[in-house]
mmCIF file of C-alpha atoms in Angstrom:
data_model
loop_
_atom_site.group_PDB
_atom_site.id
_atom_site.type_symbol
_atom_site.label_atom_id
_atom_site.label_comp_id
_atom_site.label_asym_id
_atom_site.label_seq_id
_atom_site.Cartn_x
_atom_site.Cartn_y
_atom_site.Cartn_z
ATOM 1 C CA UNK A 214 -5.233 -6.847 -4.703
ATOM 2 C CA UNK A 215 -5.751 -7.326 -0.761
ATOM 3 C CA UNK A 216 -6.464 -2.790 -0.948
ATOM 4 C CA UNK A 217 -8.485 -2.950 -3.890
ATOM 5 C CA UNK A 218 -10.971 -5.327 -2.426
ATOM 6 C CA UNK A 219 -10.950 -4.853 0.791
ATOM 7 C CA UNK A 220 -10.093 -8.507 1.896
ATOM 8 C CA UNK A 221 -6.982 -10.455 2.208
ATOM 9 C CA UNK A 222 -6.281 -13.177 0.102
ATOM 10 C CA UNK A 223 -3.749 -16.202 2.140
ATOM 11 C CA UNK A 224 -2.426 -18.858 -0.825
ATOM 12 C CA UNK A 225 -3.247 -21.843 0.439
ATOM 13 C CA UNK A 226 -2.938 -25.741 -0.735
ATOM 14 C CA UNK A 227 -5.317 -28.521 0.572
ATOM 15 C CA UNK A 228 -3.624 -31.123 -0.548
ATOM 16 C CA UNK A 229 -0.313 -30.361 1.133
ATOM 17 C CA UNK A 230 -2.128 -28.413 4.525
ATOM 18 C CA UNK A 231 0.066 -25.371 3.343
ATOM 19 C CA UNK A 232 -0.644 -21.952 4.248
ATOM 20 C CA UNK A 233 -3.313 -22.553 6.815
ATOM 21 C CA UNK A 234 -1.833 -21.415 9.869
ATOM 22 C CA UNK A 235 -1.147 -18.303 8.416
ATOM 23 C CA UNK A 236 -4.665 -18.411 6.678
ATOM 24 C CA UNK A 237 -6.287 -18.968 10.636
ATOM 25 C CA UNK A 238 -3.922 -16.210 11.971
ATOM 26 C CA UNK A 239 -5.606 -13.472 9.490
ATOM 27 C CA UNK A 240 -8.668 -14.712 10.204
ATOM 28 C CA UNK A 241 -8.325 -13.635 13.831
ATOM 29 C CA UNK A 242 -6.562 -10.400 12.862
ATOM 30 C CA UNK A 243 -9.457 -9.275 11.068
ATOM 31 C CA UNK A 244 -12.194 -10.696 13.291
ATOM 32 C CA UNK A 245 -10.163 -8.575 16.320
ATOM 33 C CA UNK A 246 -10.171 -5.826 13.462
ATOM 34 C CA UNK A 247 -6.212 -5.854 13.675
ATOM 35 C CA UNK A 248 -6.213 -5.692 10.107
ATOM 36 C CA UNK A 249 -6.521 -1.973 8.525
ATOM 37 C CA UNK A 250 -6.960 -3.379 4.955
ATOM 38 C CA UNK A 251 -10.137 -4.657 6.125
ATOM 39 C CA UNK A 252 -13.178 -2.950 4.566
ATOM 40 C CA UNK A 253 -16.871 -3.298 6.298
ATOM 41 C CA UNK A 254 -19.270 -2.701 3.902
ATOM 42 C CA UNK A 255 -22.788 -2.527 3.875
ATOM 43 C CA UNK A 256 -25.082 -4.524 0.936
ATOM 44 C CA UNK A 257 -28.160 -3.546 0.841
ATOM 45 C CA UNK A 258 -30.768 -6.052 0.578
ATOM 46 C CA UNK A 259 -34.096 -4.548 -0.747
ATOM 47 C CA UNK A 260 -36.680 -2.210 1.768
ATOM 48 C CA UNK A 261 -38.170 -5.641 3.289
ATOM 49 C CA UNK A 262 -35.184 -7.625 4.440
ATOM 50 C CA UNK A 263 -33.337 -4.156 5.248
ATOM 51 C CA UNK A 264 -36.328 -3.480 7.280
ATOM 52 C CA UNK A 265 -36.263 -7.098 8.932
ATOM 53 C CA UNK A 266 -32.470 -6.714 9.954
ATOM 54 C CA UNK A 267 -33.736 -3.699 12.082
ATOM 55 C CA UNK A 268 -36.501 -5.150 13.620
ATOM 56 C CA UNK A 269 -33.707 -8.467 14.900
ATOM 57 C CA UNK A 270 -31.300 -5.913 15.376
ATOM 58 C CA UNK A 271 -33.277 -3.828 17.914
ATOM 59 C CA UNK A 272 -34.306 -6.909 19.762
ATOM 60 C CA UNK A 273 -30.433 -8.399 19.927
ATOM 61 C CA UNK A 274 -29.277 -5.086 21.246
#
């Protein structure tokens, strides 16, 4: 299921605190793009905010 989407999925329980440290450990696997199942896509959100993104974009960079 992780492939298909292009996310992983960590079982977790709140009640019990299970699966968390496991759940925070892919977190920073993906966010240090450790993690080849990872997917980035792109949504596209209409000509105005697309064209808005740019403008903050170019100003971050």
């Amino acid at each position: 299921l992780s492939r298909l989407l292009g996310f992983p999925f960590i079982p977790t329980i709140s009640t019990k605190g299970a699966g968390f440290e496991k759940l925070i450990d892919k977190v920073i696997e993906v966010f240090e793009e450790k993690n080849r199942v990872t997917r980035h896509i792109h949504i596209n959100y209409g000509k105005i905010i697309e064209e808005s993104i740019k403008k903050i974009r170019h100003k971050i960079n």
